Short mmCIF file of C-alpha atoms in Angstrom, two decimals:
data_model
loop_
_atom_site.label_atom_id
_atom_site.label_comp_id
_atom_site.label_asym_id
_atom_site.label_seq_id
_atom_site.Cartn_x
_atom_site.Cartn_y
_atom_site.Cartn_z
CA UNK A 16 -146.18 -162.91 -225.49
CA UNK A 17 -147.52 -159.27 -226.03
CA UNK A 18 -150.20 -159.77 -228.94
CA UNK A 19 -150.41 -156.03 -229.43
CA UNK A 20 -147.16 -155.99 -231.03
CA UNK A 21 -148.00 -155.77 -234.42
CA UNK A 22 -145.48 -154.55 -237.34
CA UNK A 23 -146.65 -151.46 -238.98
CA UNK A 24 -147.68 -152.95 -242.20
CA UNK A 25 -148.54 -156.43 -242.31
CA UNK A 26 -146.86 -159.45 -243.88
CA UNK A 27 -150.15 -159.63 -246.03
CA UNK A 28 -149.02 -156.27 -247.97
CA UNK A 29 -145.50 -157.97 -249.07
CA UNK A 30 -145.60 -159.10 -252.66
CA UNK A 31 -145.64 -162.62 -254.17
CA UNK A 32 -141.95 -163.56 -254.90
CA UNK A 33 -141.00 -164.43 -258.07
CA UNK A 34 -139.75 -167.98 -259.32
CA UNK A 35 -136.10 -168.57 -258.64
CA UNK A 36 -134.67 -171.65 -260.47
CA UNK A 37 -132.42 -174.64 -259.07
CA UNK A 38 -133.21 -176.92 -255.75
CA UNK A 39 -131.39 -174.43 -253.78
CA UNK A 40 -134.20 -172.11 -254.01
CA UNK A 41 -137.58 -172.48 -252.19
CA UNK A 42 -140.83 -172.02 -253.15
CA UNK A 43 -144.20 -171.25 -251.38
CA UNK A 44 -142.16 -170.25 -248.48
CA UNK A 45 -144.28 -168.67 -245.35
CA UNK A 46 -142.61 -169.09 -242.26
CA UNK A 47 -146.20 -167.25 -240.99
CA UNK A 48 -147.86 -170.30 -241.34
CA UNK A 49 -147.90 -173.24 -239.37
CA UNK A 50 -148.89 -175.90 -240.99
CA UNK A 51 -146.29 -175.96 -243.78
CA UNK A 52 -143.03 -174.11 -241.60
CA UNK A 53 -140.20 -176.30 -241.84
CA UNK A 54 -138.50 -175.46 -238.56
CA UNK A 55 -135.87 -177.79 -239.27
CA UNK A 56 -134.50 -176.18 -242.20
CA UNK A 57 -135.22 -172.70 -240.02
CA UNK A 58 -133.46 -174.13 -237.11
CA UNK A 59 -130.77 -175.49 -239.43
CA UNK A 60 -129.97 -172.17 -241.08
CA UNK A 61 -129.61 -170.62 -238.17
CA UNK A 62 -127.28 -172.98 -236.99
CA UNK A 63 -125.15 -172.84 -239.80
CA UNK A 64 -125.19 -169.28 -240.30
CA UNK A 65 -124.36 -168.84 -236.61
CA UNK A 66 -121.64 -171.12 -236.39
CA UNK A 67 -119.68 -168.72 -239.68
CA UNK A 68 -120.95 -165.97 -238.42
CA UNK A 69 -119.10 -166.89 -234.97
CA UNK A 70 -115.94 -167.32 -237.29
CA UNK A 71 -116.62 -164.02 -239.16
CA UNK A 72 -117.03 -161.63 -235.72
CA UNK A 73 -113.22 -163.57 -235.06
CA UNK A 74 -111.48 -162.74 -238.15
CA UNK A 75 -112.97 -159.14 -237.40
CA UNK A 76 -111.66 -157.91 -234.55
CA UNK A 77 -108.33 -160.12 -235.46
CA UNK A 78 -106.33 -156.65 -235.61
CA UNK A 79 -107.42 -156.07 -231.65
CA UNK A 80 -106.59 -159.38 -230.35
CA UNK A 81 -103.31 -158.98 -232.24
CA UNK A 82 -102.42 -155.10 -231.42
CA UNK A 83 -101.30 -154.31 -228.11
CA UNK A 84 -99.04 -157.14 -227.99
CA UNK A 85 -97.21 -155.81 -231.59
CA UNK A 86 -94.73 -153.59 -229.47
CA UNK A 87 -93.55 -156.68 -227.78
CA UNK A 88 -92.68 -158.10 -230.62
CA UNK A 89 -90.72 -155.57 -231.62
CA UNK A 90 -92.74 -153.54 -234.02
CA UNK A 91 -92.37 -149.87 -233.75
CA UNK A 92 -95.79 -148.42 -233.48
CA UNK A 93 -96.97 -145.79 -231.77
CA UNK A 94 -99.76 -145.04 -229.54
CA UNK A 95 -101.52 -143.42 -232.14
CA UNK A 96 -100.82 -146.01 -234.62
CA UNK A 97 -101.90 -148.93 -232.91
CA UNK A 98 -105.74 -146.99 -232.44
CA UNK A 99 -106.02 -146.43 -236.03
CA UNK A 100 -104.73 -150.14 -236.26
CA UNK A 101 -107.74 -151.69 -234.37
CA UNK A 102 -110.08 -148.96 -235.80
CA UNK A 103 -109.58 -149.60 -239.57
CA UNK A 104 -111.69 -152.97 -239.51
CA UNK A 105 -115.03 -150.78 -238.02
CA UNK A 106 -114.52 -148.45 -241.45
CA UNK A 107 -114.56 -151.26 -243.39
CA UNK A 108 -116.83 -153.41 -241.78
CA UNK A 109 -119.16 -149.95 -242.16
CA UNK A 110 -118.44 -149.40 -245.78
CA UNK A 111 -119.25 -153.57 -246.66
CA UNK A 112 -122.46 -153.75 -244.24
CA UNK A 113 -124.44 -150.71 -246.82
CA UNK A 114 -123.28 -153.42 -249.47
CA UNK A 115 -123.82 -156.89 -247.78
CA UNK A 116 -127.27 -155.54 -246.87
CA UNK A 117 -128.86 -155.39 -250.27
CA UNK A 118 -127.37 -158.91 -251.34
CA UNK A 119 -129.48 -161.36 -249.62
CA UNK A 120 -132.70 -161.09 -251.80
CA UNK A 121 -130.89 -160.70 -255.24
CA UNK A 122 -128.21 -163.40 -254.38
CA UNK A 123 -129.81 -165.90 -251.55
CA UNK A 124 -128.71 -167.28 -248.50
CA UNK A 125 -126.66 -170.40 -249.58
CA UNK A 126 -124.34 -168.28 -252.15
CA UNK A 127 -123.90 -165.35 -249.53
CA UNK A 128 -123.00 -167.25 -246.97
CA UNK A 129 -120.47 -169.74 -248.36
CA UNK A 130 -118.82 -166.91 -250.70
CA UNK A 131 -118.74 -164.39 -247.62
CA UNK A 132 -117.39 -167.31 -245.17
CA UNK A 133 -114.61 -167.82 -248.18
CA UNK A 134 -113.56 -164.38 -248.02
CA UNK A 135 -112.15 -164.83 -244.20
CA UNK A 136 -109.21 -166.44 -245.43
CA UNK A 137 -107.27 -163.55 -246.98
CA UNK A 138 -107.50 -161.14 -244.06
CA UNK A 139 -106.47 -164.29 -241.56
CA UNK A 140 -104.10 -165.60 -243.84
CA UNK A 141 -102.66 -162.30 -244.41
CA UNK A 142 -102.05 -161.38 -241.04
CA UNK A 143 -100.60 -165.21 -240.07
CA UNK A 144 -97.88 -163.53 -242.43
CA UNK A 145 -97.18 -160.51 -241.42
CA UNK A 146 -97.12 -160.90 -237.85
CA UNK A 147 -93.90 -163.17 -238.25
CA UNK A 148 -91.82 -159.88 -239.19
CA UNK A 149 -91.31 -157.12 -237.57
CA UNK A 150 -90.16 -155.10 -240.31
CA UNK A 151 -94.01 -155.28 -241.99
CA UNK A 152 -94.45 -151.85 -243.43
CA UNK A 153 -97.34 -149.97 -241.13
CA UNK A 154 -99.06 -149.48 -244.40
CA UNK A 155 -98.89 -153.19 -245.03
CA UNK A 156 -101.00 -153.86 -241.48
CA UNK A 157 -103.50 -150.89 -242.36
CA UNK A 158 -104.21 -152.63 -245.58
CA UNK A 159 -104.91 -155.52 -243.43
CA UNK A 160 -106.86 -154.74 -240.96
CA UNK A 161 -109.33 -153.20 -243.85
CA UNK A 162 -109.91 -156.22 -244.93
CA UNK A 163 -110.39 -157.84 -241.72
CA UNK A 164 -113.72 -155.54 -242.15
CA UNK A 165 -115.11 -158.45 -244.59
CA UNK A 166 -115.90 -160.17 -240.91
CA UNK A 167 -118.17 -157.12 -239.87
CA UNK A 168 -119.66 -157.00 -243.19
CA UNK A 169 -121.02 -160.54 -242.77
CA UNK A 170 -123.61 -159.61 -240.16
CA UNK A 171 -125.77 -157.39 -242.34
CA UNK A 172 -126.32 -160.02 -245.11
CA UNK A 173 -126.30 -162.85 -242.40
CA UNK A 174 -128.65 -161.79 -240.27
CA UNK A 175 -131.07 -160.49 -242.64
CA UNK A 176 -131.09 -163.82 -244.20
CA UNK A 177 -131.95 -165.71 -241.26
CA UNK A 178 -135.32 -163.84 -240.65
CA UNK A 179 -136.80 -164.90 -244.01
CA UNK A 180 -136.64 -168.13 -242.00
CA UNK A 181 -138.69 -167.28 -239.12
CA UNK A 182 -142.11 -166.35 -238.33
CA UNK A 183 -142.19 -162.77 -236.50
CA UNK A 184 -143.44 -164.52 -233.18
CA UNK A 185 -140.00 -166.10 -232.38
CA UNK A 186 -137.47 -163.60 -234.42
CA UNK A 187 -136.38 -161.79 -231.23
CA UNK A 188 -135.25 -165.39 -230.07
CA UNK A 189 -133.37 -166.13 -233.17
CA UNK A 190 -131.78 -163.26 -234.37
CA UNK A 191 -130.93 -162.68 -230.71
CA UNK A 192 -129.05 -166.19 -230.66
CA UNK A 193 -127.71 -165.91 -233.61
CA UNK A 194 -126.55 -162.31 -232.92
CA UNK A 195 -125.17 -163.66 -229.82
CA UNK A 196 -123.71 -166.07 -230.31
CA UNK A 197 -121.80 -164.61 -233.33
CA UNK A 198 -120.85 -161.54 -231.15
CA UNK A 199 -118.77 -164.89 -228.86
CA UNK A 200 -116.35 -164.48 -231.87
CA UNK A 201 -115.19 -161.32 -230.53
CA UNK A 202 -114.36 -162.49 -226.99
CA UNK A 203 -113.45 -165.87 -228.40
CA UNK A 204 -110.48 -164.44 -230.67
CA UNK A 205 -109.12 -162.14 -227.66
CA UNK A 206 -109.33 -165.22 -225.31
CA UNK A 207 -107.83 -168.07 -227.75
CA UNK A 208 -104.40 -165.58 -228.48
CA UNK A 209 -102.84 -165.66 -225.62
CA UNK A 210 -103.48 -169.68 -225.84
CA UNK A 211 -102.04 -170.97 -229.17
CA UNK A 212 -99.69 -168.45 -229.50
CA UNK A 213 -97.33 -170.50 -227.37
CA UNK A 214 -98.48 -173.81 -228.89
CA UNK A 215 -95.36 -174.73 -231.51
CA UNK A 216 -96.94 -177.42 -233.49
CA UNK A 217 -99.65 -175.38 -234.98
CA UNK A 218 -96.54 -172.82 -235.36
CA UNK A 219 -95.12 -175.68 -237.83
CA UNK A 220 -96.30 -173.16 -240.55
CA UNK A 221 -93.68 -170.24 -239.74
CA UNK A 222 -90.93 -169.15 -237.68
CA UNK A 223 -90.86 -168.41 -233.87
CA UNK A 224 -91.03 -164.95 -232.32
CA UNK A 225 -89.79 -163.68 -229.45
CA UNK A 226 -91.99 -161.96 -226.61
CA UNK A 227 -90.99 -159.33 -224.03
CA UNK A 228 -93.58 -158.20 -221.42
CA UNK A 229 -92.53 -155.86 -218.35
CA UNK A 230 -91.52 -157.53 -215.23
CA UNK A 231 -91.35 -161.14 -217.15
CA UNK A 232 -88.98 -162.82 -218.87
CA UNK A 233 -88.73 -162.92 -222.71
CA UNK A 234 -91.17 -165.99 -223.74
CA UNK A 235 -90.83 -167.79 -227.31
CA UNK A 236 -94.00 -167.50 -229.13
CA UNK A 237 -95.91 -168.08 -232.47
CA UNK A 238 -97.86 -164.91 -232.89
CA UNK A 239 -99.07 -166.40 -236.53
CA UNK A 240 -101.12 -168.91 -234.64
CA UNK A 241 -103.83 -166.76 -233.28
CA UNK A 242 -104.79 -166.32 -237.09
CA UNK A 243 -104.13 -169.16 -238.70
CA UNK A 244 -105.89 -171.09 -236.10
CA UNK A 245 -109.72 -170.28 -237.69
CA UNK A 246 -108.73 -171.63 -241.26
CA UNK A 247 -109.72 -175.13 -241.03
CA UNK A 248 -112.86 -173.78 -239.43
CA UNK A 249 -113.45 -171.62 -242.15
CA UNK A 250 -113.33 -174.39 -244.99
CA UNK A 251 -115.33 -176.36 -243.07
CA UNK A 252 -117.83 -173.36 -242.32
CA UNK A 253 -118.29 -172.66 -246.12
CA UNK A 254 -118.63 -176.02 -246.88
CA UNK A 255 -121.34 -176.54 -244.99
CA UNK A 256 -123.02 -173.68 -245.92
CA UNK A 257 -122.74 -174.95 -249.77
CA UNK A 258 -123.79 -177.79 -248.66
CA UNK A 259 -126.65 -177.88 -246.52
CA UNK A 260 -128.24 -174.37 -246.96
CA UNK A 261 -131.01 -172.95 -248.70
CA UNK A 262 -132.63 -169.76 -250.48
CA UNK A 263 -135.64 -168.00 -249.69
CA UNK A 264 -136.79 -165.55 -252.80
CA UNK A 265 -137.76 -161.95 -251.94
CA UNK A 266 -139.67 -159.65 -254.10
CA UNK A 267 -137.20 -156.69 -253.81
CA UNK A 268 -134.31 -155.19 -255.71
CA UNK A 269 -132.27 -152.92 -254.54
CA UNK A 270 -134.39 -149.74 -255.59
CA UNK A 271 -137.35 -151.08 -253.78
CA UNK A 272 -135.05 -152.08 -250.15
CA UNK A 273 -134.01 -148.07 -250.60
CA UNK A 274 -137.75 -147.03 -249.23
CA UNK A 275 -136.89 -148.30 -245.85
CA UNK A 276 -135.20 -144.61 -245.79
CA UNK A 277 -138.10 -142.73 -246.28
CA UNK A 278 -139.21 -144.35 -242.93
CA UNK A 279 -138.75 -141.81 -240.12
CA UNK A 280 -138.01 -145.22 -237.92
CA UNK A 281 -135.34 -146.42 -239.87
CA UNK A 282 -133.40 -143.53 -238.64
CA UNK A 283 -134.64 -143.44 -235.19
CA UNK A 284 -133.59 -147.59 -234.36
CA UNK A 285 -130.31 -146.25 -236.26
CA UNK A 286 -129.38 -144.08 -233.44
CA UNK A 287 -130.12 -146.82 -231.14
CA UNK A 288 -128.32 -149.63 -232.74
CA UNK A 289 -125.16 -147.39 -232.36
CA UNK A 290 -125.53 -146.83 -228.74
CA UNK A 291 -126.05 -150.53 -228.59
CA UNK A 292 -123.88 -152.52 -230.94
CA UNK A 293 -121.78 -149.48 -232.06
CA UNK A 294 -120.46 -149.13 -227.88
CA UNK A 295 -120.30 -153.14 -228.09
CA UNK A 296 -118.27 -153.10 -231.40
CA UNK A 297 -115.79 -150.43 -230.51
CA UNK A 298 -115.38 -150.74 -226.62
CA UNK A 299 -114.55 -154.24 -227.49
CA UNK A 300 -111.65 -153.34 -230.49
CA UNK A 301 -110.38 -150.67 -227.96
CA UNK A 302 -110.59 -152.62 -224.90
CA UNK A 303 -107.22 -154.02 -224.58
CA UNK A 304 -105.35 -151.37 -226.12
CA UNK A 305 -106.94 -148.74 -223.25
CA UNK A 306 -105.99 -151.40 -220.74
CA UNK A 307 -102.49 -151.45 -221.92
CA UNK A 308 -102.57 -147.32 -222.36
CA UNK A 309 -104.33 -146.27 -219.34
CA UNK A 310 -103.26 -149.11 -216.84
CA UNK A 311 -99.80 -150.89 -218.91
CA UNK A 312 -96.60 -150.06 -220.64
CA UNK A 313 -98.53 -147.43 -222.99
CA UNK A 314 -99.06 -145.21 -219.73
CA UNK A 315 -95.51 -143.23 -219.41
CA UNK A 316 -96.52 -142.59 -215.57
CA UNK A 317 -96.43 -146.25 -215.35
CA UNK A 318 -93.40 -147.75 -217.08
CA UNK A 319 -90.96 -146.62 -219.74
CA UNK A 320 -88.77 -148.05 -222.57
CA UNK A 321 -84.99 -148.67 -221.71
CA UNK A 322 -82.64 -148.31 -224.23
CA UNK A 323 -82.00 -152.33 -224.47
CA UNK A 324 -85.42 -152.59 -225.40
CA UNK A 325 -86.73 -153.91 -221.86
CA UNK A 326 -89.72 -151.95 -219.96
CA UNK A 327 -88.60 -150.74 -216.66
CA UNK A 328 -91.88 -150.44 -213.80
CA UNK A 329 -92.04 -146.96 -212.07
CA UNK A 330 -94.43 -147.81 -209.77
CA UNK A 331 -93.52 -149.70 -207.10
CA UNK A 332 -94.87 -152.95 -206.17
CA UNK A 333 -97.44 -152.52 -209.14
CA UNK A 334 -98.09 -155.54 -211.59
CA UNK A 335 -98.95 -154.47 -215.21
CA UNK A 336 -101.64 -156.39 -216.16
CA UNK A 337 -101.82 -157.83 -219.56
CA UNK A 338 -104.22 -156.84 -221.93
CA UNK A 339 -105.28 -159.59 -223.17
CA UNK A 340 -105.92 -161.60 -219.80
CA UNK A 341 -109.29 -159.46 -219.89
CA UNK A 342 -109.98 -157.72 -223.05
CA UNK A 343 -111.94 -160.87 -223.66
CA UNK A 344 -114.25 -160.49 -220.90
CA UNK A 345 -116.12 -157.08 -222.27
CA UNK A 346 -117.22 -159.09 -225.31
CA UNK A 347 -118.03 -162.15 -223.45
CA UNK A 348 -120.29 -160.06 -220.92
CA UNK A 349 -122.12 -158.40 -223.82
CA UNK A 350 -122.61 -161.41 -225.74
CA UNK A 351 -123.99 -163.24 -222.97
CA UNK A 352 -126.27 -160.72 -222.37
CA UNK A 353 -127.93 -160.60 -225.59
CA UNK A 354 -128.36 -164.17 -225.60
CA UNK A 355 -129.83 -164.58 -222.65
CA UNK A 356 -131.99 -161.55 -222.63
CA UNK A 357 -133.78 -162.20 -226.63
CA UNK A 358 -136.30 -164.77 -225.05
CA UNK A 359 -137.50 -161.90 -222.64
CA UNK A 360 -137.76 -159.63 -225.51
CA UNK A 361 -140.28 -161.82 -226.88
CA UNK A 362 -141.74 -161.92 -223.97
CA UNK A 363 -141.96 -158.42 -223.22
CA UNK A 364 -141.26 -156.37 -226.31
CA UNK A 365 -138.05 -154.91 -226.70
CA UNK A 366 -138.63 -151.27 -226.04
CA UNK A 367 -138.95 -151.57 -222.52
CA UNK A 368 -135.55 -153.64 -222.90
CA UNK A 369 -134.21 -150.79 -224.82
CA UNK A 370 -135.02 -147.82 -222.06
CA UNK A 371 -133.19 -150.14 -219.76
CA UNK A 372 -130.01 -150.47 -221.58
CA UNK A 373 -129.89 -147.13 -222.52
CA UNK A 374 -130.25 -145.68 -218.76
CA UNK A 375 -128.09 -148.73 -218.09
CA UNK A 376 -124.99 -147.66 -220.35
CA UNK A 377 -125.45 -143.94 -219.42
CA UNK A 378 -124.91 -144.61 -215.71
CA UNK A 379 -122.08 -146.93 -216.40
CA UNK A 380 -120.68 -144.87 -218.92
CA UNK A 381 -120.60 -142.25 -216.67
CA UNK A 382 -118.80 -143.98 -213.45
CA UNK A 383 -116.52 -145.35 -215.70
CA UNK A 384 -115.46 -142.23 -216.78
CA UNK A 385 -114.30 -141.37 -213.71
CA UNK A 386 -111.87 -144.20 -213.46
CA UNK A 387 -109.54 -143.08 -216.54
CA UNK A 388 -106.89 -141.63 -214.59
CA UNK A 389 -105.17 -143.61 -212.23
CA UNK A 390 -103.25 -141.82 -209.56
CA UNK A 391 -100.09 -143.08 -209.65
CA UNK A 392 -98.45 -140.86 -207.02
CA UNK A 393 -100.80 -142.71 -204.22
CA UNK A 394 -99.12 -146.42 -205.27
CA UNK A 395 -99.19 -149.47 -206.34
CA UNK A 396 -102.21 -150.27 -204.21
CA UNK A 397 -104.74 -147.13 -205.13
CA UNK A 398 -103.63 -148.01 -208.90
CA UNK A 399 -104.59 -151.77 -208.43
CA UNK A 400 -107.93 -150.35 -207.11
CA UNK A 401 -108.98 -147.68 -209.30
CA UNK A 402 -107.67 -150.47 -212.39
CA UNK A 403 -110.43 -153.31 -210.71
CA UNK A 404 -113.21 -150.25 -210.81
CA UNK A 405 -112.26 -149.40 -214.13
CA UNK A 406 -112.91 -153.32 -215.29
CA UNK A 407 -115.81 -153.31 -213.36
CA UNK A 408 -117.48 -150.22 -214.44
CA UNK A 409 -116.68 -151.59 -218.37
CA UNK A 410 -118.13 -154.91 -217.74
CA UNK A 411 -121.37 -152.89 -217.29
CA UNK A 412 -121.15 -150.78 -219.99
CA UNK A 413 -120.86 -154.27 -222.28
CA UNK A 414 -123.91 -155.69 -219.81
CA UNK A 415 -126.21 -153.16 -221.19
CA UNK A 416 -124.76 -152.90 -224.82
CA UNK A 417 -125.70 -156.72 -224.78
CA UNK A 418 -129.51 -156.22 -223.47
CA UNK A 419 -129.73 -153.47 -225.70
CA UNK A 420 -128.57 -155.70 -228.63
CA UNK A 421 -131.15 -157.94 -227.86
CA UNK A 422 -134.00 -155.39 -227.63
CA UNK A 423 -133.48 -153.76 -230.77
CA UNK A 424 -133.52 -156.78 -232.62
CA UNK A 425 -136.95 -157.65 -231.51
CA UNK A 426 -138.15 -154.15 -232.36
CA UNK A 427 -137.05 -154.14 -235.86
CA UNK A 428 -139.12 -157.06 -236.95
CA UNK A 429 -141.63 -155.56 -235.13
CA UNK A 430 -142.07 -152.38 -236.79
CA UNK A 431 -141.23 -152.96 -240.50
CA UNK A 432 -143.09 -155.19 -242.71
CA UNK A 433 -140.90 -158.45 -243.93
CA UNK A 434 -139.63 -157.40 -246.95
CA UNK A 435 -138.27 -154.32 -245.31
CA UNK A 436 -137.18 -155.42 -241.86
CA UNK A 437 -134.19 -157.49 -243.31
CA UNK A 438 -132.85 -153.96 -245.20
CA UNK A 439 -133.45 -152.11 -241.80
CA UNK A 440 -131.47 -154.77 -239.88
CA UNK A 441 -128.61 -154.69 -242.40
CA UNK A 442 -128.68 -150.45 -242.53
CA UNK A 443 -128.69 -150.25 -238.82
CA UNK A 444 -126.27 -152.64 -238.56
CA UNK A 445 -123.54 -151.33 -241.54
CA UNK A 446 -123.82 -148.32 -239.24
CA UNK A 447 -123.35 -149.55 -236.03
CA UNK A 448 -120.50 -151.09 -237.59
CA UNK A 449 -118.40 -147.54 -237.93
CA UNK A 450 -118.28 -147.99 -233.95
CA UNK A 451 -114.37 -149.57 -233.63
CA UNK A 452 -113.46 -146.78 -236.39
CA UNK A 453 -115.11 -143.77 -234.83
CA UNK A 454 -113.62 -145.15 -231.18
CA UNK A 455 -110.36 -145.29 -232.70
CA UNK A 456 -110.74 -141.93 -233.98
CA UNK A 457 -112.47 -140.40 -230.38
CA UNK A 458 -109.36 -142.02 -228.40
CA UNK A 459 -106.61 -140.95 -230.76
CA UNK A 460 -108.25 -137.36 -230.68
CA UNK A 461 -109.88 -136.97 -227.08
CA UNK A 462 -108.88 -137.73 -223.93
CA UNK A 463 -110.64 -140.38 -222.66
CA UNK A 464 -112.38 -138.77 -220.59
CA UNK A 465 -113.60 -136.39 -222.70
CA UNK A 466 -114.64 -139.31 -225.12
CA UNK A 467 -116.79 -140.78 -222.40
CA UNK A 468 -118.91 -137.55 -221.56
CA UNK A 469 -119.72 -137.42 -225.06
CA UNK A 470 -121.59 -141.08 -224.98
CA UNK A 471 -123.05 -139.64 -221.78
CA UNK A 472 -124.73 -137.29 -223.88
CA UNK A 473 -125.39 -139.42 -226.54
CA UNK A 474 -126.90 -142.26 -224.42
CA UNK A 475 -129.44 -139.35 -222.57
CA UNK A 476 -130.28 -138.76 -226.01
CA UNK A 477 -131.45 -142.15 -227.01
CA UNK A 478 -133.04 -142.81 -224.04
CA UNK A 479 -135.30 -139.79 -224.92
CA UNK A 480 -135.65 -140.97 -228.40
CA UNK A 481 -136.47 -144.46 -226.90
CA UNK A 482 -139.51 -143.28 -224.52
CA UNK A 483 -141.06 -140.53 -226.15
CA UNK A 484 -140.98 -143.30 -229.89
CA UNK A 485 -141.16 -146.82 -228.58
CA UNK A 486 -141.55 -147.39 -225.04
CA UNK A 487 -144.23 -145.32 -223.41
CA UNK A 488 -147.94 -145.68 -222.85
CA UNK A 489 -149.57 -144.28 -226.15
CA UNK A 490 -146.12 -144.15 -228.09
CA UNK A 491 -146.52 -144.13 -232.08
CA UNK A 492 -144.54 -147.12 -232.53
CA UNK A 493 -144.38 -149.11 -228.85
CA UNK A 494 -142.75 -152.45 -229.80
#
């Protein structure tokens, strides 16, 4: 471990907490010190809060795992539509983070937690509904996937709460796990649809649908399931939470977290939270529908409607893939990544981990967008190809979001004193959070292509930002 890591103003500097009454609330709490940490209540809170966190990151990005499959339901949506479908629940996810991230001091970890985990079940409950009926006004699923934002909103009051449990030595380890590890959620919800859909017992609670997919045949499924699946989890996520969790009291109200903006850093790790978790958050709400619009039956070079409804192939010999048979793999690779890469942050520091993930996305980033178009006149075969290189080239965009995840983490704690590192998380985060809404809105407006360069130029930006700030021999703020 780097000793000369040291947070800009020390822990010393934060001010005695007040008194907070009932048994939920601790007192004389310093996870600084040794001799009276309780790691097993740390360990324990981070377990819990992990685990609904997990469940919270699912019910987000719901409205992705459910949209490029709506079509084959029968749903008329277009291709604009469906983008502003999957990019509603990063507005909202925004818009609650810049709330959720003031709550944690004035309300406390056991209410915020158990209240927030509560909250899951309208957005999955609402969708278990609507997806049963094709006739579900547009509006109706907008309204929906807003609300799915509660999900996103979760992390900045989750997370913040979690580091009042741990001492700064070991806080790139545990927010990175339970960052993580919560992050699963995404790849977990895209990779459980396609499974209980087709499962009719859990589809006991509403009527069949019917599924058409080109060049298979129709296939009875129960759409509602891949919401109504995380309920019971949910109940038993806030439950435990109530039950087992506890409060930490913080000196702050909201007009004292709002100094962490006249901090020139808080705006500096801002930009590089978004080219972290804000590529993470929206390549993986986008994923599957650019799959099923660059490579699928979105791409009008590839197949077309018939008037019976059926999707006939144009090119031949060419298997569409389906979208959701990998849009779970992005969020799995980026997850992954920032679990296994927190220790080293610790380690190491995390700036050096963040120049590496940002030269790391800009060079994927870059080859990637060169795989956008595939040539269709060339066949079946060159489109298979230039489809595996476009996979590939994501996966490694999601690689480095994940390190990068990691890295930032560990420099937040780093530079801000206690009391304000928990705000910074949660502001960084809230805006990192826009990323599935501004990706929505990039991809409905730009090419693709055109979107890409741009986060070229962004990345080369941050990487800049990154060495000249955090990373280099002499920097003001190395971490």
């Amino acid at each position: 471990m780097n000793t000369h890591h040291r947070p800009s103003t020390p822990a010393a500097t934060d001010r005695t907490p007040p008194a907070r009454r009932g048994r939920e609330w601790l007192h004389g709490w310093d996870p600084e010190d040794e001799a009276t940490w309780d790691r097993g209540l740390a360990w324990r809170t981070l377990s819990i809060t992990t685990f609904t966190l997990t469940l919270a990151f699912a019910s987000w990005f719901i409205a992705s795992a459910l949209a490029p499959k709506l079509t084959n339901l029968g749903f008329d949506l277009s291709t604009d539509q469906l983008y502003w479908l999957v990019a509603m629940p990063g507005l909202s996810a925004g818009l609650l983070r810049l709330t959720w991230m003031f709550l944690p001091p004035i309300v406390g970890t056991r209410r915020l937690v158990s209240l927030t985990t509560l909250l899951l079940l309208i957005p999955l409950l609402g969708w278990g509904v609507a997806v049963q009926d094709p006739t579900t006004p547009y509006v109706w699923l907008l309204v929906l996937s807003f609300l799915s934002g509660v999900g996103g909103g979760a992390f900045s009051g989750f997370m913040p709460s979690t580091s009042y449990f741990f001492p700064r030595r070991l806080q790139g380890t545990a927010l990175g796990l339970q960052a993580g590890i919560g992050n699963f959620g995404v790849s977990l919800v895209q990779f459980l649809t396609p499974w209980v859909i087709g499962i009719a017992m859990v589809g006991a609670l509403g009527a069949s649908q019917t599924l058409t997919f080109p060049g298979r045949a129709p296939q009875e499924v129960w759409y509602q399931n891949a919401a109504f699946v995380y309920v019971p989890f949910v109940l038993v996520g806030a439950a435990l939470a109530w039950t087992m969790l506890k409060s930490v009291p913080m000196s702050v109200n909201v007009r004292q977290q709002l100094d962490i903006f006249r901090n020139q850093d808080t705006w500096w790790m801002t930009l590089l939270y978004i080219m972290t978790f804000g590529t993470f958050a929206g390549l993986s709400g986008q994923f599957g529908l650019l799959i099923k619009n660059l490579f699928g039956g979105g791409n009008p070079e590839i197949a077309r409607v018939l008037a019976d409804g059926t999707t006939e192939v144009l090119v031949a010999g060419y298997t569409i893939p389906d979208p959701v048979a990998y849009a779970f793999l992005g969020p799995l690779v980026g997850a992954g990544a920032r679990v296994l890469f927190s220790p080293l942050t610790d380690r190491l520091g995390g700036a050096p981990w963040t120049l590496v993930s940002g030269v790391g996305i800009l060079l994927s980033v870059a080859w990637t967008s060169q795989q956008l178009s595939p040539d269709v006149a060339a066949g079946a075969g060159e489109v298979r190809a230039e489809f595996v290189r476009f996979l590939l080239g994501m996966l490694t965009i999601f690689l480095f979001t994940g390190i990068g995840n990691a890295s930032t983490f560990k420099q937040m704690p780093m530079i801000f004193e206690r009391r304000q590192a928990g705000g910074v998380i949660g502001w960084t985060a809230g805006i990192a959070a826009f990323g599935p809404f501004f990706f929505g809105i990039g991809l409905a407006m730009f090419a693709p292509e055109t979107f890409f360069y741009i986060g070229v130029a962004f990345a080369a930006m941050c990487i800049a930002l990154t060495w000249w700030r955090y990373a280099r021999p002499g920097a003001p703020k190395r971490s």
